[in-house]
Amino acid sequence: MSHQRAGRNGAIGRKRSRGGLVDPTQRRAYWRRNLRLMAVLLTIWALVSFGAGIIFVDALNNFSIFSVPLGFWFAQQGSIVVFVLLIAVYVWRMDRLDKEFGITEYEQEVHHS
């Protein structure tokens, strides 16, 4: 019996450690680190979206990118670019976390469930 986990495409797949099932202590540590990573990344996104695009917009508008005020740029494109980069960082860090905990994802079960 293995615990269920949503795969990257939203499907449910099984995750197991190389040596068998993940014990409850490892599972708690894994999810604690996963939640900490999500909290950090979402905080960065909120600071960029609200901070650069709303709160600090007047100060940032003193600078420009391709003759577009920087505050406006962050409000329109910058926060989206940062969000996409944060998704890439999340995928990279979660792959490393999975390897650290010896967790493998069964792709056949994820894609054919």
Coordinates of N, CA and C in Angstrom, one line a residue:
M1 N 0.9 -1.2 0.0 CA 0.0 0.0 0.0 C 0.9 1.2 0.0
S2 N 0.7 2.1 -0.9 CA 1.4 3.4 -1.0 C 0.5 4.6 -0.9
H3 N 1.0 5.7 -0.5 CA 0.2 6.9 -0.4 C 0.0 7.5 -1.8
Q4 N -1.1 8.2 -1.9 CA -1.5 8.8 -3.2 C -0.9 10.2 -3.3
R5 N -0.6 10.7 -4.5 CA 0.0 12.0 -4.7 C -0.5 12.5 -6.0
A6 N -0.9 13.7 -6.1 CA -1.3 14.3 -7.4 C -0.1 14.5 -8.2
G7 N -0.1 14.0 -9.4 CA 1.0 14.2 -10.3 C 1.0 15.6 -10.9
R8 N 2.0 16.0 -11.7 CA 2.1 17.3 -12.2 C 1.0 17.6 -13.2
N9 N 0.4 16.6 -13.8 CA -0.7 16.9 -14.7 C -2.1 16.8 -14.0
G10 N -2.1 16.7 -12.7 CA -3.3 16.7 -11.9 C -3.8 15.3 -11.6
A11 N -3.3 14.3 -12.3 CA -3.7 12.9 -12.1 C -3.1 12.3 -10.8
I12 N -3.7 11.3 -10.2 CA -3.3 10.7 -9.0 C -2.3 9.6 -9.4
G13 N -1.2 9.6 -8.8 CA -0.2 8.5 -9.0 C 0.4 8.1 -7.7
R14 N 1.0 6.9 -7.7 CA 1.6 6.4 -6.4 C 3.0 6.8 -6.3
K15 N 3.4 7.1 -5.1 CA 4.8 7.5 -4.9 C 5.3 6.5 -3.8
R16 N 6.5 6.0 -4.1 CA 7.1 5.1 -3.2 C 8.6 5.4 -3.1
S17 N 9.1 5.1 -1.9 CA 10.6 5.2 -1.8 C 11.2 4.0 -2.5
R18 N 12.5 4.1 -2.8 CA 13.2 3.0 -3.5 C 13.1 1.7 -2.6
G19 N 13.1 1.9 -1.3 CA 13.1 0.7 -0.5 C 11.7 0.2 -0.1
G20 N 10.7 0.8 -0.7 CA 9.3 0.4 -0.4 C 8.5 1.6 0.0
L21 N 7.7 1.4 1.0 CA 6.8 2.5 1.3 C 7.5 3.6 2.1
V22 N 7.0 4.8 2.1 CA 7.5 5.9 2.8 C 6.9 5.8 4.2
D23 N 7.8 5.8 5.3 CA 7.3 5.7 6.6 C 6.6 7.1 7.0
P24 N 5.8 7.1 8.0 CA 5.1 8.4 8.4 C 6.0 9.5 8.8
T25 N 7.1 9.3 9.4 CA 8.1 10.3 9.8 C 8.6 11.0 8.5
Q26 N 9.1 10.1 7.6 CA 9.6 10.7 6.3 C 8.5 11.4 5.5
R27 N 7.3 10.9 5.5 CA 6.2 11.5 4.8 C 5.9 12.9 5.4
R28 N 5.9 13.1 6.7 CA 5.7 14.4 7.4 C 6.9 15.3 7.0
A29 N 8.1 14.8 7.1 CA 9.2 15.7 6.7 C 9.2 16.1 5.3
Y30 N 8.8 15.2 4.4 CA 8.7 15.5 3.0 C 7.6 16.6 2.7
W31 N 6.4 16.4 3.3 CA 5.4 17.4 3.1 C 5.7 18.7 3.8
R32 N 6.3 18.7 4.9 CA 6.7 19.9 5.6 C 7.6 20.7 4.7
R33 N 8.6 20.1 4.1 CA 9.5 20.8 3.2 C 8.8 21.3 2.0
N34 N 7.9 20.4 1.5 CA 7.1 20.8 0.3 C 6.3 22.1 0.6
L35 N 5.6 22.1 1.7 CA 4.8 23.3 2.1 C 5.7 24.5 2.4
R36 N 6.8 24.3 3.0 CA 7.7 25.4 3.2 C 8.2 26.0 1.9
L37 N 8.5 25.2 0.9 CA 8.9 25.6 -0.4 C 7.8 26.4 -1.1
M38 N 6.5 25.9 -1.0 CA 5.4 26.6 -1.6 C 5.2 27.9 -0.9
A39 N 5.3 28.0 0.4 CA 5.1 29.2 1.1 C 6.1 30.3 0.7
V40 N 7.4 29.9 0.6 CA 8.4 30.8 0.1 C 8.2 31.3 -1.3
L41 N 7.8 30.4 -2.2 CA 7.6 30.8 -3.6 C 6.4 31.7 -3.7
L42 N 5.3 31.4 -3.0 CA 4.1 32.2 -3.1 C 4.3 33.6 -2.4
T43 N 5.2 33.6 -1.4 CA 5.5 34.9 -0.8 C 6.3 35.8 -1.8
I44 N 7.2 35.2 -2.5 CA 8.0 35.9 -3.5 C 7.0 36.4 -4.6
W45 N 6.1 35.6 -5.0 CA 5.2 36.0 -6.0 C 4.3 37.1 -5.6
A46 N 3.8 37.0 -4.3 CA 3.0 38.1 -3.8 C 3.8 39.4 -3.6
L47 N 5.0 39.3 -3.2 CA 5.8 40.5 -3.1 C 6.1 41.2 -4.4
V48 N 6.3 40.4 -5.4 CA 6.6 40.9 -6.8 C 5.3 41.4 -7.4
S49 N 4.2 40.7 -7.2 CA 2.9 41.1 -7.8 C 2.4 42.4 -7.2
F50 N 2.2 42.3 -5.8 CA 1.7 43.5 -5.1 C 2.7 44.5 -4.8
G51 N 3.9 44.1 -4.4 CA 4.9 45.1 -4.1 C 5.4 45.9 -5.3
A52 N 5.9 45.2 -6.3 CA 6.4 45.9 -7.5 C 5.3 46.5 -8.4
G53 N 4.2 45.8 -8.5 CA 3.1 46.2 -9.3 C 2.2 47.3 -8.7
I54 N 2.1 47.4 -7.4 CA 1.1 48.2 -6.8 C 1.8 49.2 -5.8
I55 N 2.4 48.6 -4.8 CA 2.9 49.4 -3.6 C 4.1 50.3 -4.1
F56 N 5.1 49.7 -4.8 CA 6.3 50.5 -5.1 C 6.2 51.0 -6.6
V57 N 5.1 51.1 -7.2 CA 4.9 51.4 -8.6 C 5.5 52.8 -8.8
D58 N 5.2 53.8 -7.9 CA 5.7 55.2 -8.2 C 7.2 55.2 -8.2
A59 N 7.8 54.6 -7.2 CA 9.3 54.6 -7.2 C 9.9 53.8 -8.4
L60 N 9.3 52.7 -8.8 CA 9.8 51.9 -9.9 C 9.6 52.7 -11.3
N61 N 8.6 53.5 -11.3 CA 8.3 54.2 -12.6 C 9.4 55.2 -12.9
N62 N 10.3 55.5 -12.0 CA 11.4 56.4 -12.3 C 12.4 55.7 -13.2
F63 N 12.3 54.4 -13.4 CA 13.1 53.6 -14.3 C 12.3 53.1 -15.4
S64 N 12.9 52.7 -16.5 CA 12.1 52.2 -17.6 C 12.8 51.0 -18.3
I65 N 12.0 50.2 -18.9 CA 12.5 49.0 -19.7 C 12.0 49.3 -21.1
F66 N 12.8 49.5 -22.1 CA 12.4 49.8 -23.5 C 11.4 50.9 -23.5
S67 N 11.7 52.0 -22.8 CA 10.9 53.2 -22.6 C 9.5 52.9 -22.1
V68 N 9.3 51.8 -21.3 CA 8.1 51.5 -20.6 C 8.4 51.7 -19.1
P69 N 7.6 52.4 -18.3 CA 7.9 52.6 -16.9 C 8.0 51.2 -16.2
L70 N 9.0 51.0 -15.4 CA 9.2 49.7 -14.7 C 8.1 49.3 -13.9
G71 N 7.4 50.2 -13.2 CA 6.3 49.8 -12.3 C 5.1 49.3 -13.2
F72 N 4.9 49.9 -14.3 CA 3.8 49.5 -15.2 C 4.2 48.1 -15.8
W73 N 5.5 47.9 -16.2 CA 6.0 46.7 -16.7 C 5.7 45.5 -15.7
F74 N 6.1 45.8 -14.4 CA 5.9 44.7 -13.4 C 4.4 44.4 -13.3
A75 N 3.6 45.4 -13.3 CA 2.1 45.2 -13.1 C 1.6 44.4 -14.3
Q76 N 2.1 44.6 -15.5 CA 1.6 43.9 -16.7 C 2.3 42.6 -17.1
Q77 N 3.6 42.6 -17.1 CA 4.3 41.4 -17.6 C 5.2 40.8 -16.5
G78 N 5.8 41.7 -15.7 CA 6.8 41.2 -14.8 C 6.3 40.2 -13.8
S79 N 5.1 40.4 -13.3 CA 4.6 39.4 -12.3 C 4.3 38.0 -13.0
I80 N 3.9 38.1 -14.2 CA 3.6 36.8 -15.0 C 4.9 36.1 -15.2
V81 N 6.0 36.8 -15.7 CA 7.3 36.2 -15.9 C 7.8 35.6 -14.6
V82 N 7.7 36.3 -13.5 CA 8.2 35.8 -12.2 C 7.4 34.6 -11.9
F83 N 6.1 34.6 -12.1 CA 5.3 33.4 -11.7 C 5.7 32.2 -12.5
V84 N 6.0 32.3 -13.8 CA 6.4 31.2 -14.7 C 7.8 30.7 -14.2
L85 N 8.7 31.6 -13.8 CA 10.0 31.2 -13.3 C 9.8 30.5 -12.0
L86 N 8.9 30.9 -11.1 CA 8.7 30.3 -9.8 C 8.1 28.9 -10.0
I87 N 7.3 28.7 -11.1 CA 6.9 27.3 -11.4 C 8.0 26.4 -11.8
A88 N 8.9 26.9 -12.6 CA 10.1 26.2 -13.0 C 11.0 25.8 -11.7
V89 N 11.2 26.8 -10.9 CA 11.9 26.6 -9.6 C 11.2 25.5 -8.8
Y90 N 9.9 25.6 -8.7 CA 9.2 24.6 -7.9 C 9.4 23.2 -8.4
V91 N 9.3 23.0 -9.7 CA 9.5 21.7 -10.4 C 10.9 21.2 -10.1
W92 N 11.9 22.1 -10.3 CA 13.3 21.7 -10.1 C 13.5 21.3 -8.6
R93 N 13.0 22.1 -7.7 CA 13.2 21.8 -6.3 C 12.5 20.5 -5.8
M94 N 11.3 20.3 -6.4 CA 10.5 19.1 -6.0 C 11.2 17.9 -6.6
D95 N 11.7 17.9 -7.7 CA 12.5 16.8 -8.3 C 13.7 16.5 -7.4
R96 N 14.4 17.5 -6.9 CA 15.5 17.3 -6.0 C 15.0 16.7 -4.7
L97 N 13.9 17.2 -4.2 CA 13.3 16.7 -2.9 C 12.9 15.2 -3.0
D98 N 12.3 14.9 -4.2 CA 11.9 13.5 -4.4 C 13.1 12.6 -4.4
K99 N 14.2 13.0 -5.1 CA 15.4 12.2 -5.1 C 16.0 12.1 -3.7
E100 N 16.0 13.2 -2.9 CA 16.5 13.2 -1.6 C 15.8 12.2 -0.7
F101 N 14.5 12.1 -0.9 CA 13.7 11.2 -0.1 C 13.5 9.8 -0.7
G102 N 14.2 9.6 -1.9 CA 14.1 8.3 -2.6 C 12.7 8.0 -3.1
I103 N 12.0 9.0 -3.5 CA 10.6 8.8 -4.0 C 10.7 8.8 -5.5
T104 N 10.0 7.8 -6.1 CA 9.9 7.7 -7.5 C 8.5 7.8 -7.9
E105 N 8.2 8.3 -9.1 CA 6.9 8.5 -9.6 C 6.7 7.5 -10.7
Y106 N 5.6 6.7 -10.7 CA 5.3 5.7 -11.7 C 4.6 6.4 -12.8
E107 N 5.3 6.8 -13.9 CA 4.7 7.6 -15.0 C 3.5 6.9 -15.6
Q108 N 3.6 5.5 -15.8 CA 2.5 4.8 -16.4 C 1.2 5.0 -15.6
E109 N 1.3 4.9 -14.3 CA 0.1 5.0 -13.5 C -0.4 6.5 -13.5
V110 N 0.5 7.4 -13.6 CA 0.1 8.8 -13.6 C -0.6 9.1 -14.9
H111 N -0.1 8.7 -16.0 CA -0.6 9.0 -17.3 C -1.8 8.2 -17.8
H112 N -1.9 7.0 -17.1 CA -3.0 6.1 -17.6 C -4.0 5.8 -16.5
S113 N -4.2 6.7 -15.5 CA -5.1 6.5 -14.5 C -6.5 7.0 -14.8

